[in-house]
Tab-separated table of C-alpha atoms in Angstrom:
chain	number	residue	atom	x	y	z
A	880	MET	CA	-47.749	-32.112	39.336
A	881	ASN	CA	-51.313	-31.890	38.080
A	882	ALA	CA	-51.165	-35.483	36.990
A	883	ALA	CA	-54.627	-35.722	35.442
A	884	GLU	CA	-55.966	-33.698	32.545
A	885	ALA	CA	-59.258	-31.903	32.950
A	886	PRO	CA	-62.111	-34.471	32.859
A	887	ASP	CA	-64.638	-34.681	30.068
A	888	SER	CA	-68.261	-33.872	30.600
A	889	PRO	CA	-69.885	-36.153	33.218
A	890	ASP	CA	-72.264	-37.360	30.524
A	891	SER	CA	-69.438	-38.448	28.248
A	892	PRO	CA	-68.877	-42.232	27.930
A	893	ASP	CA	-65.125	-41.571	27.990
A	894	ALA	CA	-65.458	-39.665	31.242
A	895	SER	CA	-67.474	-42.511	32.757
A	896	GLY	CA	-64.809	-45.030	31.765
A	897	ALA	CA	-62.049	-42.841	33.192
A	898	ALA	CA	-63.973	-42.457	36.432
A	899	GLY	CA	-64.345	-46.233	36.676
A	900	ALA	CA	-60.634	-46.750	36.091
A	901	SER	CA	-59.801	-44.111	38.702
A	902	SER	CA	-62.158	-45.739	41.187
A	903	GLY	CA	-60.537	-49.128	40.582
A	904	ALA	CA	-57.041	-47.694	41.025
A	905	LEU	CA	-58.058	-46.052	44.293
A	906	ALA	CA	-59.557	-49.306	45.543
A	907	SER	CA	-56.377	-51.235	44.664
A	908	PHE	CA	-54.260	-48.595	46.354
A	909	ALA	CA	-56.410	-48.715	49.486
A	910	ALA	CA	-56.050	-52.509	49.579
A	911	LEU	CA	-52.257	-52.159	49.666
A	912	ARG	CA	-52.564	-50.165	52.881
A	913	THR	CA	-54.494	-52.881	54.696
A	914	GLU	CA	-52.750	-55.348	56.990
A	915	GLU	CA	-52.851	-57.998	54.266
A	916	GLY	CA	-51.512	-55.602	51.646
A	917	ALA	CA	-48.713	-54.392	53.909
A	918	ALA	CA	-47.654	-57.990	54.587
A	919	LEU	CA	-47.586	-58.747	50.860
A	920	LEU	CA	-45.440	-55.690	50.138
A	921	ALA	CA	-43.044	-56.529	52.956
A	922	GLY	CA	-42.511	-59.967	51.463
A	923	LEU	CA	-41.758	-58.478	48.032
A	924	ALA	CA	-39.072	-56.063	49.188
A	925	SER	CA	-36.292	-57.933	47.402
A	926	TYR	CA	-38.130	-60.062	44.880
A	927	ASP	CA	-36.657	-60.617	41.422
A	928	PRO	CA	-38.969	-59.291	38.655
A	929	VAL	CA	-37.626	-62.052	36.381
A	930	GLN	CA	-39.444	-64.513	38.650
A	931	GLU	CA	-42.687	-62.494	38.665
A	932	LEU	CA	-44.872	-65.163	37.059
A	933	ALA	CA	-43.817	-67.809	39.565
A	934	VAL	CA	-44.159	-65.368	42.474
A	935	ALA	CA	-47.606	-64.258	41.325
A	936	THR	CA	-48.786	-67.852	40.929
A	937	ARG	CA	-47.633	-68.718	44.436
A	938	LEU	CA	-49.164	-65.627	46.067
A	939	ARG	CA	-52.533	-66.039	44.354
A	940	ARG	CA	-53.052	-69.295	46.213
A	941	ASP	CA	-53.545	-67.288	49.414
A	942	HIS	CA	-54.481	-63.773	48.283
A	943	PRO	CA	-56.942	-62.165	45.837
A	944	ALA	CA	-55.524	-61.862	42.340
A	945	GLU	CA	-56.223	-58.114	42.203
A	946	LEU	CA	-54.291	-57.511	45.408
A	947	VAL	CA	-51.352	-59.624	44.211
A	948	SER	CA	-51.191	-57.681	40.940
A	949	ALA	CA	-51.298	-54.366	42.782
A	950	ALA	CA	-48.593	-55.473	45.221
A	951	LEU	CA	-46.285	-56.677	42.456
A	952	GLY	CA	-46.762	-53.420	40.574
A	953	GLN	CA	-45.988	-51.384	43.690
A	954	ALA	CA	-42.927	-53.533	44.434
A	955	ARG	CA	-41.567	-52.811	40.952
A	956	LEU	CA	-42.140	-49.081	41.438
A	957	ARG	CA	-40.342	-49.175	44.784
A	958	GLN	CA	-37.335	-50.819	43.189
A	959	ARG	CA	-37.237	-48.133	40.499
A	960	ALA	CA	-37.673	-45.377	43.072
A	961	ALA	CA	-34.676	-46.489	45.144
A	962	ALA	CA	-32.319	-44.571	42.841
A	963	LYS	CA	-34.122	-41.313	43.639
A	964	PHE	CA	-35.220	-41.790	47.231
A	965	GLY	CA	-32.773	-44.324	48.637
A	966	ALA	CA	-33.694	-47.929	49.360
A	967	ASP	CA	-34.882	-47.305	52.919
A	968	ASP	CA	-37.411	-44.590	52.056
A	969	ALA	CA	-38.458	-46.240	48.788
A	970	GLN	CA	-39.397	-49.489	50.528
A	971	ARG	CA	-41.773	-47.602	52.837
A	972	MET	CA	-43.264	-45.209	50.302
A	973	PHE	CA	-46.074	-45.567	47.751
A	974	PHE	CA	-45.712	-44.609	44.109
A	975	THR	CA	-47.549	-44.205	40.844
A	976	PRO	CA	-45.756	-44.815	37.515
A	977	ASN	CA	-45.814	-41.115	36.604
A	978	GLY	CA	-44.893	-40.216	40.163
A	979	VAL	CA	-41.644	-42.195	40.022
A	980	GLU	CA	-40.627	-40.636	36.712
A	981	GLN	CA	-41.442	-37.042	37.624
A	982	ALA	CA	-40.479	-36.960	41.308
A	983	THR	CA	-37.530	-34.848	42.371
A	984	ARG	CA	-34.398	-36.730	43.421
A	985	ARG	CA	-34.085	-36.690	47.222
A	986	SER	CA	-30.733	-34.873	47.232
A	987	VAL	CA	-32.077	-32.074	45.035
A	988	ALA	CA	-35.291	-31.732	47.044
A	989	ALA	CA	-33.317	-31.594	50.302
A	990	TYR	CA	-31.042	-28.874	48.916
A	991	ARG	CA	-34.006	-26.776	47.804
A	992	ALA	CA	-35.804	-27.266	51.128
A	993	GLY	CA	-32.643	-26.178	52.919
A	994	ARG	CA	-32.565	-22.947	50.917
A	995	LEU	CA	-36.153	-22.153	51.862
A	996	ALA	CA	-35.523	-22.965	55.520
A	997	ALA	CA	-32.462	-20.682	55.515
A	998	LEU	CA	-34.692	-17.861	54.238
A	999	GLY	CA	-36.836	-18.243	57.346
A	1000	VAL	CA	-39.702	-20.026	55.575
A	1001	ARG	CA	-41.807	-22.008	58.039
A	1002	SER	CA	-44.770	-22.889	55.826
A	1003	VAL	CA	-45.033	-23.647	52.124
A	1004	ALA	CA	-47.838	-24.434	49.695
A	1005	ASP	CA	-46.514	-27.246	47.475
A	1006	LEU	CA	-48.648	-26.836	44.362
A	1007	CYS	CA	-48.654	-29.776	41.928
A	1008	SER	CA	-47.097	-31.951	44.614
A	1009	GLY	CA	-46.910	-35.258	42.744
A	1010	ILE	CA	-46.315	-38.210	45.080
A	1011	GLY	CA	-44.754	-35.902	47.667
A	1012	GLY	CA	-40.995	-35.995	47.142
A	1013	ASP	CA	-40.620	-32.270	47.693
A	1014	ALA	CA	-43.227	-32.151	50.451
A	1015	ILE	CA	-41.219	-34.785	52.336
A	1016	ALA	CA	-38.041	-32.719	51.998
A	1017	PHE	CA	-39.801	-29.577	53.205
A	1018	ALA	CA	-41.234	-31.375	56.217
A	1019	ARG	CA	-37.869	-32.884	57.101
A	1020	ALA	CA	-36.452	-29.354	57.045
A	1021	GLY	CA	-39.046	-28.383	59.654
A	1022	ILE	CA	-41.388	-26.607	57.228
A	1023	ARG	CA	-45.154	-27.067	57.457
A	1024	VAL	CA	-46.539	-28.125	54.056
A	1025	LEU	CA	-49.821	-27.943	52.185
A	1026	ALA	CA	-49.471	-30.509	49.370
A	1027	VAL	CA	-51.958	-30.005	46.528
A	1028	ASP	CA	-52.607	-32.238	43.524
A	1029	ARG	CA	-55.784	-32.612	41.504
A	1030	ASP	CA	-55.361	-36.346	40.808
A	1031	PRO	CA	-57.099	-38.363	43.581
A	1032	LEU	CA	-54.706	-41.322	43.382
A	1033	THR	CA	-51.662	-39.055	43.529
A	1034	ALA	CA	-53.091	-37.189	46.500
A	1035	GLU	CA	-53.636	-40.510	48.290
A	1036	ALA	CA	-50.018	-41.430	47.592
A	1037	VAL	CA	-48.832	-38.188	49.216
A	1038	ARG	CA	-50.982	-38.881	52.267
A	1039	ALA	CA	-49.694	-42.455	52.506
A	1040	ASN	CA	-46.079	-41.328	52.165
A	1041	ALA	CA	-46.440	-38.679	54.862
A	1042	GLU	CA	-47.800	-41.318	57.222
A	1043	ALA	CA	-45.238	-43.967	56.274
A	1044	LEU	CA	-42.338	-41.596	56.958
A	1045	GLY	CA	-43.761	-40.162	60.187
A	1046	LEU	CA	-44.406	-36.712	58.695
A	1047	ALA	CA	-48.215	-36.602	58.710
A	1048	GLY	CA	-48.183	-33.911	61.394
A	1049	LEU	CA	-46.361	-31.521	59.046
A	1050	ILE	CA	-47.987	-32.382	55.699
A	1051	GLU	CA	-51.592	-31.532	54.921
A	1052	VAL	CA	-52.851	-33.053	51.662
A	1053	ARG	CA	-55.568	-31.528	49.521
A	1054	CYS	CA	-56.974	-32.946	46.271
A	1055	ALA	CA	-57.840	-29.837	44.269
A	1056	ASP	CA	-56.936	-27.762	41.244
A	1057	VAL	CA	-54.040	-25.579	42.323
A	1058	THR	CA	-55.569	-22.536	40.636
A	1059	ASP	CA	-58.432	-22.706	43.147
A	1060	VAL	CA	-56.235	-22.826	46.267
A	1061	ASP	CA	-55.758	-19.822	48.546
A	1062	VAL	CA	-52.074	-19.649	49.507
A	1063	SER	CA	-52.187	-16.381	51.440
A	1064	ALA	CA	-51.582	-18.131	54.773
A	1065	TYR	CA	-48.208	-19.567	53.675
A	1066	ASP	CA	-44.748	-18.026	53.738
A	1067	ALA	CA	-43.819	-19.462	50.359
A	1068	VAL	CA	-45.095	-21.399	47.375
A	1069	PHE	CA	-43.370	-24.140	45.428
A	1070	VAL	CA	-44.713	-25.094	42.005
A	1071	ASP	CA	-43.658	-28.072	39.911
A	1072	PRO	CA	-45.898	-27.863	36.825
A	1073	ALA	CA	-46.047	-30.933	34.578
A	1074	ARG	CA	-45.152	-30.749	30.898
A	1075	ARG	CA	-47.934	-31.466	28.397
A	1076	GLY	CA	-45.646	-32.482	25.549
A	1077	LYS	CA	-45.727	-29.328	23.428
A	1078	SER	CA	-41.968	-29.321	23.003
A	1079	GLY	CA	-40.631	-29.392	19.499
A	1080	PRO	CA	-37.492	-30.854	17.938
A	1081	THR	CA	-34.079	-30.320	19.425
A	1082	ALA	CA	-33.006	-26.701	19.136
A	1083	ARG	CA	-30.520	-24.330	20.692
A	1084	GLY	CA	-31.761	-23.049	24.005
A	1085	GLY	CA	-32.000	-19.340	23.336
A	1086	ARG	CA	-28.508	-17.864	22.946
A	1087	SER	CA	-25.629	-18.443	20.612
A	1088	GLY	CA	-22.192	-19.233	21.926
A	1089	PRO	CA	-20.711	-21.963	24.096
A	1090	GLY	CA	-22.864	-21.315	27.129
A	1091	ALA	CA	-26.150	-21.744	25.327
A	1092	GLY	CA	-26.353	-25.518	25.296
A	1093	SER	CA	-29.143	-27.234	23.409
A	1094	GLY	CA	-32.502	-28.541	24.417
A	1095	ARG	CA	-36.097	-28.797	23.397
A	1096	ILE	CA	-37.973	-25.733	22.255
A	1097	PHE	CA	-39.460	-24.232	25.371
A	1098	ASP	CA	-43.117	-23.160	25.438
A	1099	PRO	CA	-43.803	-21.455	28.790
A	1100	GLU	CA	-47.519	-22.106	28.447
A	1101	ALA	CA	-46.990	-25.832	27.814
A	1102	TYR	CA	-46.850	-26.450	31.544
A	1103	SER	CA	-49.894	-27.417	33.557
A	1104	PRO	CA	-50.632	-24.959	35.064
A	1105	PRO	CA	-49.009	-22.496	32.604
A	1106	LEU	CA	-45.761	-20.850	33.674
A	1107	SER	CA	-47.442	-17.440	33.595
A	1108	TRP	CA	-49.889	-18.594	36.286
A	1109	ALA	CA	-47.058	-20.091	38.356
A	1110	VAL	CA	-45.096	-16.832	38.179
A	1111	GLY	CA	-48.165	-14.925	39.343
A	1112	ALA	CA	-48.583	-17.283	42.287
A	1113	ALA	CA	-44.887	-16.919	43.120
A	1114	ARG	CA	-45.125	-13.138	43.213
A	1115	SER	CA	-48.019	-13.304	45.671
A	1116	ARG	CA	-45.829	-14.578	48.522
A	1117	PRO	CA	-42.598	-13.333	50.131
A	1118	HIS	CA	-40.660	-16.321	48.767
A	1119	ALA	CA	-41.225	-18.868	46.023
A	1120	ALA	CA	-39.486	-21.521	43.963
A	1121	LEU	CA	-40.667	-22.747	40.559
A	1122	LYS	CA	-39.170	-25.953	39.190
A	1123	VAL	CA	-38.804	-25.711	35.410
A	1124	ALA	CA	-37.122	-27.687	32.634
A	1125	PRO	CA	-33.353	-27.111	32.443
A	1126	GLY	CA	-33.772	-26.199	28.773
A	1127	ILE	CA	-35.646	-22.991	29.605
A	1128	PRO	CA	-34.250	-20.129	27.478
A	1129	HIS	CA	-32.734	-17.363	29.532
A	1130	GLU	CA	-35.009	-14.792	27.934
A	1131	ALA	CA	-38.009	-16.645	29.415
A	1132	VAL	CA	-36.723	-16.035	32.974
A	1133	PRO	CA	-38.620	-13.132	34.628
A	1134	ASP	CA	-36.491	-10.109	35.520
A	1135	ASP	CA	-37.432	-10.368	39.199
A	1136	ALA	CA	-36.377	-14.022	39.484
A	1137	GLU	CA	-33.105	-15.732	40.318
A	1138	ALA	CA	-32.378	-18.606	37.929
A	1139	GLU	CA	-30.517	-21.628	39.271
A	1140	TRP	CA	-29.488	-24.728	37.333
A	1141	ILE	CA	-28.843	-27.809	39.481
A	1142	SER	CA	-26.853	-30.934	38.666
A	1143	ASP	CA	-26.402	-33.991	40.839
A	1144	GLY	CA	-23.412	-36.238	40.284
A	1145	GLY	CA	-22.742	-34.499	36.984
A	1146	ASP	CA	-26.273	-34.899	35.579
A	1147	VAL	CA	-28.388	-31.771	35.119
A	1148	LYS	CA	-31.639	-32.362	36.983
A	1149	GLU	CA	-33.625	-29.132	36.819
A	1150	ALA	CA	-33.730	-25.373	36.826
A	1151	VAL	CA	-35.386	-23.363	39.581
A	1152	LEU	CA	-36.768	-19.843	39.401
A	1153	TRP	CA	-36.466	-18.242	42.838
A	1154	PHE	CA	-38.499	-15.232	43.932
A	1155	GLY	CA	-37.709	-13.102	46.962
A	1156	THR	CA	-33.991	-13.959	46.820
A	1157	ARG	CA	-31.554	-12.325	44.367
A	1158	PRO	CA	-33.393	-10.926	41.317
A	1159	GLY	CA	-31.463	-11.236	38.071
A	1160	THR	CA	-28.843	-13.597	39.482
A	1161	VAL	CA	-27.836	-16.690	37.506
A	1162	THR	CA	-26.303	-19.626	39.370
A	1163	ALA	CA	-25.080	-23.147	38.636
A	1164	THR	CA	-25.221	-25.442	41.675
A	1165	LEU	CA	-23.496	-28.815	41.776
A	1166	LEU	CA	-24.484	-31.587	44.149
A	1167	PRO	CA	-23.217	-33.167	46.275
A	1168	GLY	CA	-21.723	-30.180	47.976
A	1169	PRO	CA	-23.343	-27.886	47.254
A	1170	ARG	CA	-20.912	-25.884	45.131
A	1171	SER	CA	-22.380	-22.819	43.432
A	1172	LEU	CA	-20.965	-20.683	40.638
A	1173	THR	CA	-22.657	-17.297	40.239
A	1174	GLY	CA	-22.716	-15.308	37.023
A	1175	ARG	CA	-20.857	-12.019	36.772
A	1176	GLY	CA	-21.934	-11.029	33.283
A	1177	LEU	CA	-18.611	-11.891	31.669
A	1178	PRO	CA	-18.223	-11.905	27.885
A	1179	ASP	CA	-17.499	-15.195	26.117
A	1180	PRO	CA	-13.897	-16.362	26.664
A	1181	PRO	CA	-11.336	-15.894	23.888
A	1182	VAL	CA	-10.700	-18.697	21.417
A	1183	ARG	CA	-7.180	-20.099	21.614
A	1184	LYS	CA	-5.178	-23.089	20.471
A	1185	VAL	CA	-5.554	-26.354	22.330
A	1186	GLY	CA	-3.342	-26.444	25.407
A	1187	ARG	CA	-2.156	-29.314	27.531
A	1188	TYR	CA	-5.469	-29.605	29.368
A	1189	LEU	CA	-9.085	-29.732	28.242
A	1190	TYR	CA	-11.869	-28.958	30.707
A	1191	GLU	CA	-15.406	-30.250	30.217
A	1192	PRO	CA	-17.754	-27.947	32.176
A	1193	ASP	CA	-20.531	-29.452	34.266
A	1194	GLY	CA	-23.879	-29.435	32.471
A	1195	ALA	CA	-25.362	-26.978	34.973
A	1196	VAL	CA	-22.543	-24.537	34.210
A	1197	ILE	CA	-23.277	-24.816	30.496
A	1198	ARG	CA	-27.043	-24.472	30.918
A	1199	ALA	CA	-26.562	-21.423	33.136
A	1200	HIS	CA	-24.317	-19.811	30.477
A	1201	LEU	CA	-21.461	-19.600	32.973
A	1202	VAL	CA	-18.702	-21.123	30.852
A	1203	ALA	CA	-16.948	-17.737	30.856
A	1204	GLU	CA	-16.904	-17.668	34.670
A	1205	ALA	CA	-15.475	-21.199	34.776
A	1206	ALA	CA	-12.862	-20.326	32.132
A	1207	GLU	CA	-11.731	-17.267	34.087
A	1208	GLU	CA	-11.093	-19.410	37.168
A	1209	LEU	CA	-8.976	-21.724	35.023
A	1210	ASP	CA	-7.182	-18.956	33.106
A	1211	GLY	CA	-8.380	-20.728	29.995
A	1212	GLY	CA	-10.001	-20.101	26.655
A	1213	LEU	CA	-12.271	-21.912	24.222
A	1214	ILE	CA	-11.172	-24.316	21.511
A	1215	ASP	CA	-13.969	-22.934	19.323
A	1216	GLY	CA	-16.321	-19.986	19.723
A	1217	THR	CA	-19.391	-22.244	19.666
A	1218	ILE	CA	-18.094	-25.188	21.721
A	1219	ALA	CA	-18.211	-25.361	25.511
A	1220	TYR	CA	-14.786	-26.946	25.951
A	1221	ILE	CA	-12.212	-24.923	27.888
A	1222	THR	CA	-8.491	-25.368	27.265
A	1223	ALA	CA	-5.558	-24.246	29.400
A	1224	ASP	CA	-1.845	-24.885	29.828
A	1225	GLU	CA	-1.997	-25.475	33.591
A	1226	LEU	CA	-3.971	-27.951	35.671
A	1227	ARG	CA	-6.111	-26.214	38.264
A	1228	PRO	CA	-8.572	-27.927	40.600
A	1229	THR	CA	-12.180	-26.925	40.045
A	1230	PRO	CA	-15.536	-28.495	40.950
A	1231	TYR	CA	-17.155	-26.926	37.891
A	1232	ALA	CA	-15.377	-28.885	35.154
A	1233	THR	CA	-13.664	-32.227	34.588
A	1234	ALA	CA	-10.049	-31.979	33.465
A	1235	TYR	CA	-8.379	-34.137	30.819
A	1236	GLU	CA	-4.747	-34.179	29.750
A	1237	ILE	CA	-4.567	-34.007	25.959
A	1238	THR	CA	-1.971	-36.167	24.246
A	1239	ASP	CA	-2.930	-35.803	20.565
A	1240	GLU	CA	-4.801	-33.411	18.298
A	1241	LEU	CA	-5.617	-34.452	14.734
A	1242	PRO	CA	-8.189	-33.820	12.011
A	1243	PHE	CA	-11.072	-36.284	11.958
A	1244	ASN	CA	-9.610	-39.436	10.417
A	1245	VAL	CA	-10.706	-42.918	11.495
A	1246	LYS	CA	-7.682	-44.683	9.982
A	1247	ARG	CA	-5.240	-42.413	11.814
A	1248	LEU	CA	-7.218	-42.809	15.054
A	1249	LYS	CA	-6.988	-46.599	14.868
A	1250	ALA	CA	-3.241	-46.382	14.436
A	1251	LEU	CA	-2.914	-44.073	17.441
A	1252	LEU	CA	-5.046	-46.335	19.609
A	1253	ARG	CA	-2.736	-49.240	18.818
A	1254	GLU	CA	0.332	-47.094	19.549
A	1255	ARG	CA	-1.129	-45.992	22.869
A	1256	GLY	CA	-1.944	-49.547	23.928
A	1257	ALA	CA	-5.621	-48.697	24.301
A	1258	GLY	CA	-7.758	-51.297	26.014
A	1259	VAL	CA	-10.756	-49.119	26.902
A	1260	LEU	CA	-12.125	-46.262	24.791
A	1261	THR	CA	-14.419	-43.456	25.956
A	1262	VAL	CA	-15.907	-41.271	23.233
A	1263	LYS	CA	-17.298	-37.811	23.940
A	1264	LYS	CA	-18.726	-35.438	21.419
A	1265	ARG	CA	-19.651	-31.799	21.228
A	1266	GLY	CA	-20.178	-30.042	17.915
A	1267	SER	CA	-19.732	-33.207	15.849
A	1268	ALA	CA	-22.218	-35.083	13.681
A	1269	VAL	CA	-20.484	-38.408	14.348
A	1270	GLU	CA	-22.208	-40.613	16.927
A	1271	PRO	CA	-19.951	-42.166	19.599
A	1272	GLU	CA	-21.321	-45.682	19.024
A	1273	GLU	CA	-20.631	-45.379	15.321
A	1274	LEU	CA	-17.003	-44.467	15.975
A	1275	ARG	CA	-16.588	-47.264	18.519
A	1276	ARG	CA	-17.708	-49.808	15.933
A	1277	LYS	CA	-15.232	-48.489	13.381
A	1278	VAL	CA	-12.226	-48.637	15.727
A	1279	LYS	CA	-13.133	-51.775	17.666
A	1280	SER	CA	-10.367	-53.792	16.033
A	1281	ALA	CA	-7.758	-51.318	17.349
A	1282	LEU	CA	-8.714	-51.853	20.996
A	1283	GLY	CA	-7.598	-54.473	23.454
A	1284	HIS	CA	-3.903	-54.174	22.622
A	1285	GLY	CA	-2.841	-52.727	25.971
A	1286	PRO	CA	-3.856	-51.700	29.481
A	1287	HIS	CA	-4.580	-48.037	28.906
A	1288	ALA	CA	-7.855	-46.126	28.846
A	1289	VAL	CA	-8.144	-43.416	26.197
A	1290	THR	CA	-10.733	-40.674	25.840
A	1291	VAL	CA	-11.512	-39.315	22.385
A	1292	PHE	CA	-13.271	-35.966	21.980
A	1293	LEU	CA	-15.133	-35.503	18.698
A	1294	THR	CA	-15.431	-31.763	18.356
A	1295	ARG	CA	-14.413	-28.675	16.408
A	1296	VAL	CA	-11.271	-26.619	16.873
A	1297	ALA	CA	-11.447	-23.165	15.288
A	1298	GLY	CA	-14.291	-24.450	13.123
A	1299	ALA	CA	-12.544	-27.599	11.837
A	1300	PRO	CA	-13.713	-31.168	12.673
A	1301	THR	CA	-11.114	-32.451	15.113
A	1302	MET	CA	-10.303	-35.423	17.317
A	1303	LEU	CA	-8.568	-34.824	20.650
A	1304	LEU	CA	-7.076	-37.795	22.491
A	1305	GLY	CA	-6.369	-37.750	26.180
A	1306	ARG	CA	-7.086	-39.166	29.607
A	1307	PRO	CA	-8.550	-37.833	32.853
A	1308	ALA	CA	-6.000	-35.528	34.459
A	1309	GLY	CA	-4.149	-37.130	37.327
A	1310	SER	CA	-4.526	-40.675	36.005
A	1311	PRO	CA	-0.993	-41.657	34.933
A	1312	LEU	CA	-0.488	-44.220	32.231
A	1313	ARG	CA	0.700	-47.593	33.375
A	1314	PRO	CA	3.916	-48.671	31.680
A	1315	CYS	CA	3.423	-50.589	28.507
A	1316	PRO	CA	4.255	-54.303	28.756
């Protein structure tokens, strides 16, 4: 990412203050990489943030206060980063607050690096590299990397991470504006432009129908650098990958790009525009696996009555507008022309949707729902919604008194069936009810 905005004039007081802050941050970061700083960080590997005041007081007896503060901050970032990078890597790496939030999850980065390696890519210019999550994945796949970021502190973090993980021989770090970098010597480019916050209120992502999903209004030029520049850079090399927000409207995807939506553990993480692969192809990829569903240009599935089973497509399938492809595999239809729930009479295994066995279908009615929950011996309630204005937490509060009367878990879907507000009750397919006491 280009983590810093363009600086003010050198004569500006604001620019001078920013430069001082940047200099101080660099000095604190450098101190963490000294022998004393490394020892402090090693001792904080498993510290409890709740005890931070007591820990800080104790450490300041033997170490400079500035170094202790920097070490505690880095220890907190490492704990947060463990979910993305794994505890082993996170405890050796260096992070910035923005870097932790915007870094690619290790599993997703490794998948993408594997795709580039399979294409024969041996060198890549990682433009807007952030703290180096993708650069690390590329290097581990045997790809030589030029990591570029215009923020000095972020660039130092990439350099430190390459060294900490034994990858310095494959990762060259350059602090520069990516628009000034010559990438002609590299087989591929990867660009992860940072958002500048020009998104608007929640809106449908560019197409009507169940595959459209919803997301923030997408402004291609709200990236830094703009998406148009990134696409130009991508077209300059034999292969390229551009990481974009999963809410990108399909009409914003260039005709010569492959669009891939990626989820990990059921959560949609990103979309990638690939160049030099399969122009015009749309794919949903699910991790772990990977399992990929490729679009075939099918029309929206037919709307039909609710069958015995309800399938909730993975978010990547919905974002990629591939609900029709998933429905065809299941021999199913939609419960409503605008809702991405698939229904079918038979249970078929699929990695692209989660199956539920439906036990009840009724118009939205809280009183009737409470009675059913008591009849079913519901002890645990899961509420899902799609196409309903009712918030799950609101419904949970209203039916709380009906829970705890038995051992069973019940899932309630707040949705629409043929345009009418409806509640569907069920349970994950394959999870039999225990006998009532």
